[in-house]
CSV table of C-alpha atoms and ligand atoms in Angstrom, one decimal:
chain,number,residue,atom,x,y,z
A,490,MET,CA,-51.0,65.3,-125.2
A,491,ILE,CA,-50.0,68.6,-126.8
A,492,ILE,CA,-48.5,69.0,-130.3
A,493,VAL,CA,-46.3,72.0,-130.6
A,494,ASN,CA,-45.0,73.4,-133.9
A,495,SER,CA,-42.7,76.1,-132.7
A,496,ILE,CA,-39.7,76.5,-130.3
A,497,GLU,CA,-41.6,79.1,-128.2
A,498,GLU,CA,-44.5,76.7,-127.7
A,499,LEU,CA,-42.1,73.9,-126.8
A,500,PHE,CA,-40.4,76.1,-124.2
A,501,GLU,CA,-43.9,77.1,-122.8
A,502,GLN,CA,-44.6,73.4,-122.3
A,503,THR,CA,-41.2,72.3,-120.9
A,504,SER,CA,-41.0,75.3,-118.5
A,505,ALA,CA,-44.1,73.8,-116.8
A,506,PHE,CA,-42.4,70.4,-116.4
A,507,ASN,CA,-41.4,69.7,-112.8
A,508,GLY,CA,-39.7,66.3,-113.0
A,509,SER,CA,-37.6,64.1,-115.2
A,510,VAL,CA,-37.9,64.2,-118.9
A,511,GLY,CA,-37.6,61.3,-121.4
A,512,PHE,CA,-37.0,62.4,-124.9
A,513,VAL,CA,-37.4,60.3,-128.1
A,514,PRO,CA,-36.2,62.0,-131.3
A,515,THR,CA,-37.7,60.6,-134.5
A,516,MET,CA,-38.3,61.4,-138.1
A,517,GLY,CA,-41.8,60.2,-137.8
A,518,ALA,CA,-43.5,57.2,-139.7
A,519,LEU,CA,-43.5,55.6,-136.2
A,520,HIS,CA,-43.5,51.9,-135.9
A,521,GLU,CA,-43.2,49.3,-133.1
A,522,GLY,CA,-39.4,50.1,-132.8
A,523,HIS,CA,-40.1,53.8,-132.0
A,524,LEU,CA,-42.9,52.7,-129.7
A,525,SER,CA,-40.5,50.6,-127.7
A,526,LEU,CA,-38.3,53.7,-127.1
A,527,ILE,CA,-41.4,55.7,-126.1
A,528,ARG,CA,-42.6,53.0,-123.7
A,529,GLU,CA,-39.2,52.9,-122.1
A,530,ALA,CA,-39.1,56.7,-121.8
A,531,ARG,CA,-42.7,56.6,-120.4
A,532,ALA,CA,-41.8,54.0,-117.8
A,533,LYS,CA,-38.8,56.0,-116.5
A,534,SER,CA,-39.8,59.6,-116.8
A,535,ASP,CA,-42.3,62.1,-115.4
A,536,PHE,CA,-42.7,63.8,-118.8
A,537,VAL,CA,-42.2,62.3,-122.3
A,538,VAL,CA,-41.4,64.4,-125.4
A,539,VAL,CA,-41.2,63.0,-128.9
A,540,SER,CA,-39.8,65.1,-131.8
A,541,ILE,CA,-40.9,64.4,-135.3
A,542,PHE,CA,-38.7,66.1,-137.8
A,543,VAL,CA,-37.4,64.8,-141.1
A,544,ASN,CA,-34.1,66.5,-140.9
A,545,PRO,CA,-32.9,67.6,-144.3
A,546,THR,CA,-29.2,68.0,-143.4
A,547,GLN,CA,-28.7,64.3,-142.8
A,548,PHE,CA,-30.0,63.3,-146.3
A,549,LEU,CA,-27.4,63.2,-149.1
A,550,GLU,CA,-28.1,64.5,-152.6
A,551,GLY,CA,-30.3,61.8,-154.4
A,552,GLU,CA,-31.5,60.2,-151.1
A,553,ASP,CA,-35.1,59.8,-150.2
A,554,LEU,CA,-35.7,63.2,-148.4
A,555,ASP,CA,-38.8,64.1,-150.4
A,556,ALA,CA,-40.1,60.5,-150.5
A,557,TYR,CA,-39.4,59.8,-146.8
A,558,PRO,CA,-42.7,58.5,-145.4
A,559,ARG,CA,-44.7,61.2,-143.6
A,560,LYS,CA,-47.6,60.1,-141.5
A,561,GLU,CA,-48.2,62.9,-139.0
A,562,ASP,CA,-51.8,62.0,-138.1
A,563,ALA,CA,-51.1,58.3,-137.5
A,564,ASP,CA,-47.9,59.3,-135.6
A,565,ALA,CA,-49.9,61.6,-133.3
A,566,LYS,CA,-52.4,58.8,-132.5
A,567,ILE,CA,-49.6,56.4,-131.7
A,568,CYS,CA,-48.0,58.9,-129.4
A,569,GLU,CA,-51.3,59.7,-127.7
A,570,LEU,CA,-52.0,56.1,-127.0
A,571,ALA,CA,-48.5,55.6,-125.7
A,572,GLY,CA,-48.9,58.4,-123.2
A,573,VAL,CA,-46.6,61.0,-124.7
A,574,ASP,CA,-47.0,64.4,-123.2
A,575,VAL,CA,-45.6,66.7,-125.9
A,576,ILE,CA,-44.9,66.1,-129.6
A,577,PHE,CA,-42.5,68.7,-131.0
A,578,MET,CA,-42.9,69.1,-134.8
A,579,PRO,CA,-40.8,71.9,-136.0
A,580,ASN,CA,-40.0,72.8,-139.6
A,581,ALA,CA,-36.6,73.3,-141.3
A,582,GLU,CA,-36.8,77.1,-141.3
A,583,MET,CA,-37.1,77.3,-137.5
A,584,MET,CA,-34.3,74.8,-136.9
A,585,TYR,CA,-31.7,76.2,-139.3
A,586,GLU,CA,-30.4,79.5,-140.6
A,587,GLU,CA,-28.5,80.2,-143.8
A,588,ASP,CA,-24.9,80.3,-142.6
A,589,GLU,CA,-24.7,77.8,-139.8
A,590,LEU,CA,-22.0,76.6,-137.5
A,591,SER,CA,-21.5,73.0,-138.4
A,592,ILE,CA,-20.6,69.9,-136.4
A,593,MET,CA,-18.5,67.3,-137.9
A,594,ALA,CA,-18.5,63.6,-137.1
A,595,PRO,CA,-15.2,62.3,-135.8
A,596,ALA,CA,-12.6,61.5,-138.5
A,597,ILE,CA,-12.3,57.8,-137.8
A,598,ARG,CA,-15.5,56.5,-136.3
A,599,GLY,CA,-17.6,58.9,-138.3
A,600,PHE,CA,-16.3,57.9,-141.7
A,601,VAL,CA,-16.3,54.2,-141.7
A,602,LEU,CA,-19.2,51.9,-142.6
A,603,GLU,CA,-22.4,54.1,-142.8
A,604,GLY,CA,-20.1,57.2,-142.8
A,605,SER,CA,-18.2,56.0,-145.8
A,606,LYS,CA,-21.4,55.0,-147.7
A,607,ARG,CA,-23.2,58.2,-146.7
A,608,PRO,CA,-20.5,60.9,-146.4
A,609,GLY,CA,-21.9,63.9,-144.5
A,610,HIS,CA,-24.9,62.0,-143.1
A,611,PHE,CA,-23.5,61.8,-139.6
A,612,ASP,CA,-22.5,65.5,-139.6
A,613,GLY,CA,-26.2,66.4,-140.3
A,614,MET,CA,-27.5,63.8,-137.9
A,615,LEU,CA,-25.3,65.1,-135.0
A,616,GLN,CA,-26.1,68.7,-135.8
A,617,VAL,CA,-29.9,68.1,-135.4
A,618,VAL,CA,-29.5,65.8,-132.4
A,619,MET,CA,-27.4,68.5,-130.7
A,620,LYS,CA,-30.1,71.1,-131.4
A,621,LEU,CA,-32.9,68.9,-130.2
A,622,LEU,CA,-31.1,67.9,-127.0
A,623,ASN,CA,-30.4,71.6,-126.2
A,624,LEU,CA,-34.0,72.5,-126.9
A,625,ILE,CA,-35.4,69.9,-124.7
A,626,ALA,CA,-32.9,70.6,-121.9
A,627,TYR,CA,-33.5,74.4,-122.2
A,628,ASN,CA,-35.7,74.6,-119.1
A,629,LYS,CA,-33.3,72.4,-117.1
A,630,PRO,CA,-35.3,69.2,-116.2
A,631,THR,CA,-34.3,67.5,-113.0
A,632,ALA,CA,-33.2,64.5,-115.0
A,633,PHE,CA,-32.9,64.2,-118.7
A,634,ARG,CA,-32.7,61.0,-120.7
A,635,ALA,CA,-32.8,60.5,-124.5
A,636,TYR,CA,-33.6,57.2,-126.1
A,637,PHE,CA,-32.0,55.8,-129.2
A,638,GLY,CA,-32.3,52.4,-130.9
A,639,LYS,CA,-29.4,50.0,-131.3
A,640,LYS,CA,-30.4,49.4,-134.9
A,641,ASP,CA,-28.6,52.6,-135.8
A,642,ALA,CA,-25.6,51.4,-133.9
A,643,GLN,CA,-23.1,53.8,-135.4
A,644,GLN,CA,-25.5,56.7,-134.9
A,645,LEU,CA,-25.9,55.7,-131.2
A,646,ALA,CA,-22.1,55.5,-130.8
A,647,LEU,CA,-21.5,58.9,-132.3
A,648,ILE,CA,-24.3,60.6,-130.3
A,649,THR,CA,-22.8,59.0,-127.1
A,650,GLN,CA,-19.4,60.4,-128.1
A,651,MET,CA,-20.9,63.9,-128.9
A,652,VAL,CA,-22.6,64.0,-125.5
A,653,LYS,CA,-19.3,63.1,-123.9
A,654,ASN,CA,-17.1,65.5,-126.0
A,655,TYR,CA,-19.5,68.5,-125.6
A,656,PHE,CA,-20.4,67.8,-121.9
A,657,ILE,CA,-24.1,67.7,-122.7
A,658,ASN,CA,-26.1,67.0,-119.6
A,659,VAL,CA,-28.2,64.1,-120.8
A,660,GLU,CA,-28.1,60.3,-120.3
A,661,ILE,CA,-28.3,58.4,-123.6
A,662,VAL,CA,-30.3,55.2,-123.2
A,663,PRO,CA,-29.6,52.5,-125.9
A,664,CYS,CA,-32.7,50.4,-126.7
A,665,ASP,CA,-32.9,47.0,-128.3
A,666,ILE,CA,-33.8,46.3,-131.9
A,667,VAL,CA,-37.4,45.4,-132.5
A,668,ARG,CA,-38.1,42.9,-135.3
A,669,ASP,CA,-41.1,41.6,-137.1
A,670,ALA,CA,-42.1,37.9,-136.4
A,671,ASP,CA,-40.1,36.9,-139.5
A,672,GLY,CA,-36.9,38.6,-138.2
A,673,LEU,CA,-36.9,41.8,-140.3
A,674,ALA,CA,-35.6,44.7,-138.2
A,675,LEU,CA,-38.3,47.4,-138.1
A,676,SER,CA,-37.5,50.5,-140.1
A,677,SER,CA,-39.6,53.3,-141.6
A,678,ARG,CA,-38.0,52.4,-144.9
A,679,ASN,CA,-39.5,48.8,-144.9
A,680,VAL,CA,-42.7,50.3,-146.5
A,681,TYR,CA,-40.7,50.7,-149.7
A,682,LEU,CA,-40.2,47.0,-150.1
A,683,SER,CA,-42.2,45.0,-152.5
A,684,LYS,CA,-43.4,41.5,-151.5
A,685,GLU,CA,-40.5,39.9,-153.3
A,686,GLU,CA,-38.0,42.4,-152.0
A,687,ARG,CA,-39.2,41.8,-148.4
A,688,VAL,CA,-38.4,38.1,-148.8
A,689,ARG,CA,-34.9,38.9,-149.9
A,690,ALA,CA,-34.6,41.5,-147.1
A,691,LEU,CA,-34.9,38.7,-144.6
A,692,THR,CA,-31.5,37.5,-145.6
A,693,LEU,CA,-30.0,40.4,-143.5
A,694,SER,CA,-31.3,39.1,-140.2
A,695,ARG,CA,-30.6,35.5,-141.4
A,696,SER,CA,-27.0,36.4,-142.0
A,697,LEU,CA,-26.7,37.7,-138.4
A,698,LYS,CA,-28.3,34.5,-137.2
A,699,LYS,CA,-25.7,32.6,-139.1
A,700,ALA,CA,-23.0,34.6,-137.5
A,701,THR,CA,-24.5,33.8,-134.0
A,702,GLU,CA,-24.5,30.1,-134.8
A,703,LEU,CA,-20.8,30.3,-135.7
A,704,VAL,CA,-19.9,32.2,-132.5
A,705,MET,CA,-21.9,29.7,-130.5
A,706,ARG,CA,-19.8,27.0,-132.1
A,707,LYS,CA,-16.7,29.0,-130.9
A,708,GLN,CA,-15.8,30.3,-134.4
A,709,PHE,CA,-14.5,33.7,-133.5
A,710,GLU,CA,-12.5,34.5,-136.6
A,711,VAL,CA,-13.9,37.5,-138.3
A,712,VAL,CA,-12.8,36.4,-141.8
A,713,MET,CA,-14.7,33.1,-141.5
A,714,ILE,CA,-17.8,34.8,-140.1
A,715,LYS,CA,-17.9,37.4,-142.9
A,716,GLU,CA,-17.5,34.7,-145.5
A,717,ALA,CA,-20.4,32.7,-144.1
A,718,MET,CA,-22.6,35.8,-143.9
A,719,ALA,CA,-21.8,36.8,-147.5
A,720,GLU,CA,-23.0,33.4,-148.6
A,721,VAL,CA,-26.4,34.0,-147.0
A,722,LEU,CA,-26.6,37.5,-148.5
A,723,LYS,CA,-26.1,36.4,-152.1
A,724,GLU,CA,-29.4,37.8,-153.3
A,725,VAL,CA,-29.0,41.3,-152.0
A,726,ASP,CA,-26.6,44.1,-153.0
A,727,VAL,CA,-24.2,43.9,-150.0
A,728,GLN,CA,-22.6,47.3,-149.1
A,729,TYR,CA,-20.7,46.1,-146.1
A,730,ILE,CA,-20.4,43.3,-143.6
A,731,ALA,CA,-18.4,44.4,-140.6
A,732,LEU,CA,-17.4,43.2,-137.2
A,733,VAL,CA,-16.3,46.0,-134.8
A,734,ASN,CA,-15.9,46.5,-131.1
A,735,ARG,CA,-18.2,48.8,-129.2
A,736,GLN,CA,-15.9,51.7,-130.0
A,737,PHE,CA,-16.4,50.9,-133.7
A,738,GLN,CA,-12.8,49.7,-134.2
A,739,ALA,CA,-12.3,46.8,-136.7
A,740,ILE,CA,-11.5,43.5,-135.0
A,741,ASP,CA,-10.0,40.2,-136.1
A,742,GLU,CA,-11.7,38.0,-133.5
A,743,VAL,CA,-15.1,38.2,-131.8
A,744,GLU,CA,-14.9,39.2,-128.2
A,745,ILE,CA,-18.1,38.2,-126.4
A,746,GLY,CA,-19.7,41.3,-124.7
A,747,ASN,CA,-17.8,43.7,-126.9
A,748,THR,CA,-18.7,43.0,-130.5
A,749,ILE,CA,-21.2,44.4,-132.9
A,750,ILE,CA,-21.8,42.6,-136.2
A,751,LEU,CA,-23.2,44.9,-138.9
A,752,VAL,CA,-24.6,44.5,-142.3
A,753,ALA,CA,-25.9,47.0,-144.9
A,754,ALA,CA,-27.4,46.1,-148.2
A,755,GLY,CA,-29.5,47.4,-151.1
A,756,VAL,CA,-32.7,45.5,-151.7
A,757,GLY,CA,-34.2,46.9,-154.9
A,758,SER,CA,-33.9,50.6,-154.4
A,759,THR,CA,-34.2,50.4,-150.6
A,760,ARG,CA,-31.1,50.5,-148.5
A,761,LEU,CA,-31.4,48.5,-145.3
A,762,ILE,CA,-29.1,48.1,-142.3
A,763,ASP,CA,-29.2,45.6,-139.4
A,764,ASN,CA,-26.8,44.5,-136.6
A,765,LEU,CA,-26.3,42.2,-133.7
A,766,TRP,CA,-24.6,43.0,-130.4
A,767,ILE,CA,-22.8,40.1,-128.9
B,293,LIG,O1,-32.7,57.9,-136.1
B,293,LIG,C1,-33.4,58.9,-136.6
B,293,LIG,O2,-34.6,58.8,-136.8
B,293,LIG,C2,-32.7,60.2,-136.8
B,293,LIG,O3,-31.4,60.0,-137.3
B,293,LIG,C3,-32.7,61.2,-135.6
B,293,LIG,C4,-31.9,60.6,-134.5
B,293,LIG,C5,-34.1,61.4,-135.2
B,293,LIG,C6,-32.1,62.5,-136.0
B,293,LIG,O4,-32.8,63.1,-137.1
């Protein structure tokens, strides 16, 4: 495995690739969730590239950019054991210049839910993902796939739309959410939770389980499902409970095979999201 810290070194590596490339973009602090993306990329590609870059443009004023967990040595070990070929670890200076072109998230899908709670977040996220995809594709791999988790469901939907709208030659591969044994969806931000907060954080996945139970009993009405979920979420600071179709449009009734149930909540000072695709 090779760690590269510059775009020139990255191109040197990727120009020697003669096969398919699987790419896993991350902000580091790798956990089992990232590992599942890397494993999938490893199984399906000749070469695997992981980027580790805490992208400043997707953090809002007052968010945890400076405190975001950075664990470069541990991340490198995890990648090495998982059979990654190249880790790309750029810095902000080489990724951005002063007066940049910007990409804006679409007006509707980009500004509901996460987009309304974190205005501007998706613009910055799409901007860096576009850059990263272009950098990895630069030497024209025979096949190019990029792996994203379903946990960031809206991010995944917007990246898929960007790839379509800008005709980017990459296949976006959605990967399932990975959970701890107690049900908590894995996130780099879980390290912020105290013991007591972690217990309360479990209500997010429990509320989704409650929603599944209702759907299994053929309760498809969104109002009823949201009400039952809110009951489970009483001990956290709920930011939204939402049921949307796979295009992120609001729905009144659950449609099996085309619904995502999402929840976002503050637990202490940590903001958590979780969702369920049904
Ligand atoms: O999901 C993330 O970790 C980030 O949003 C991503 C896709 C690596 C872009 O910075």
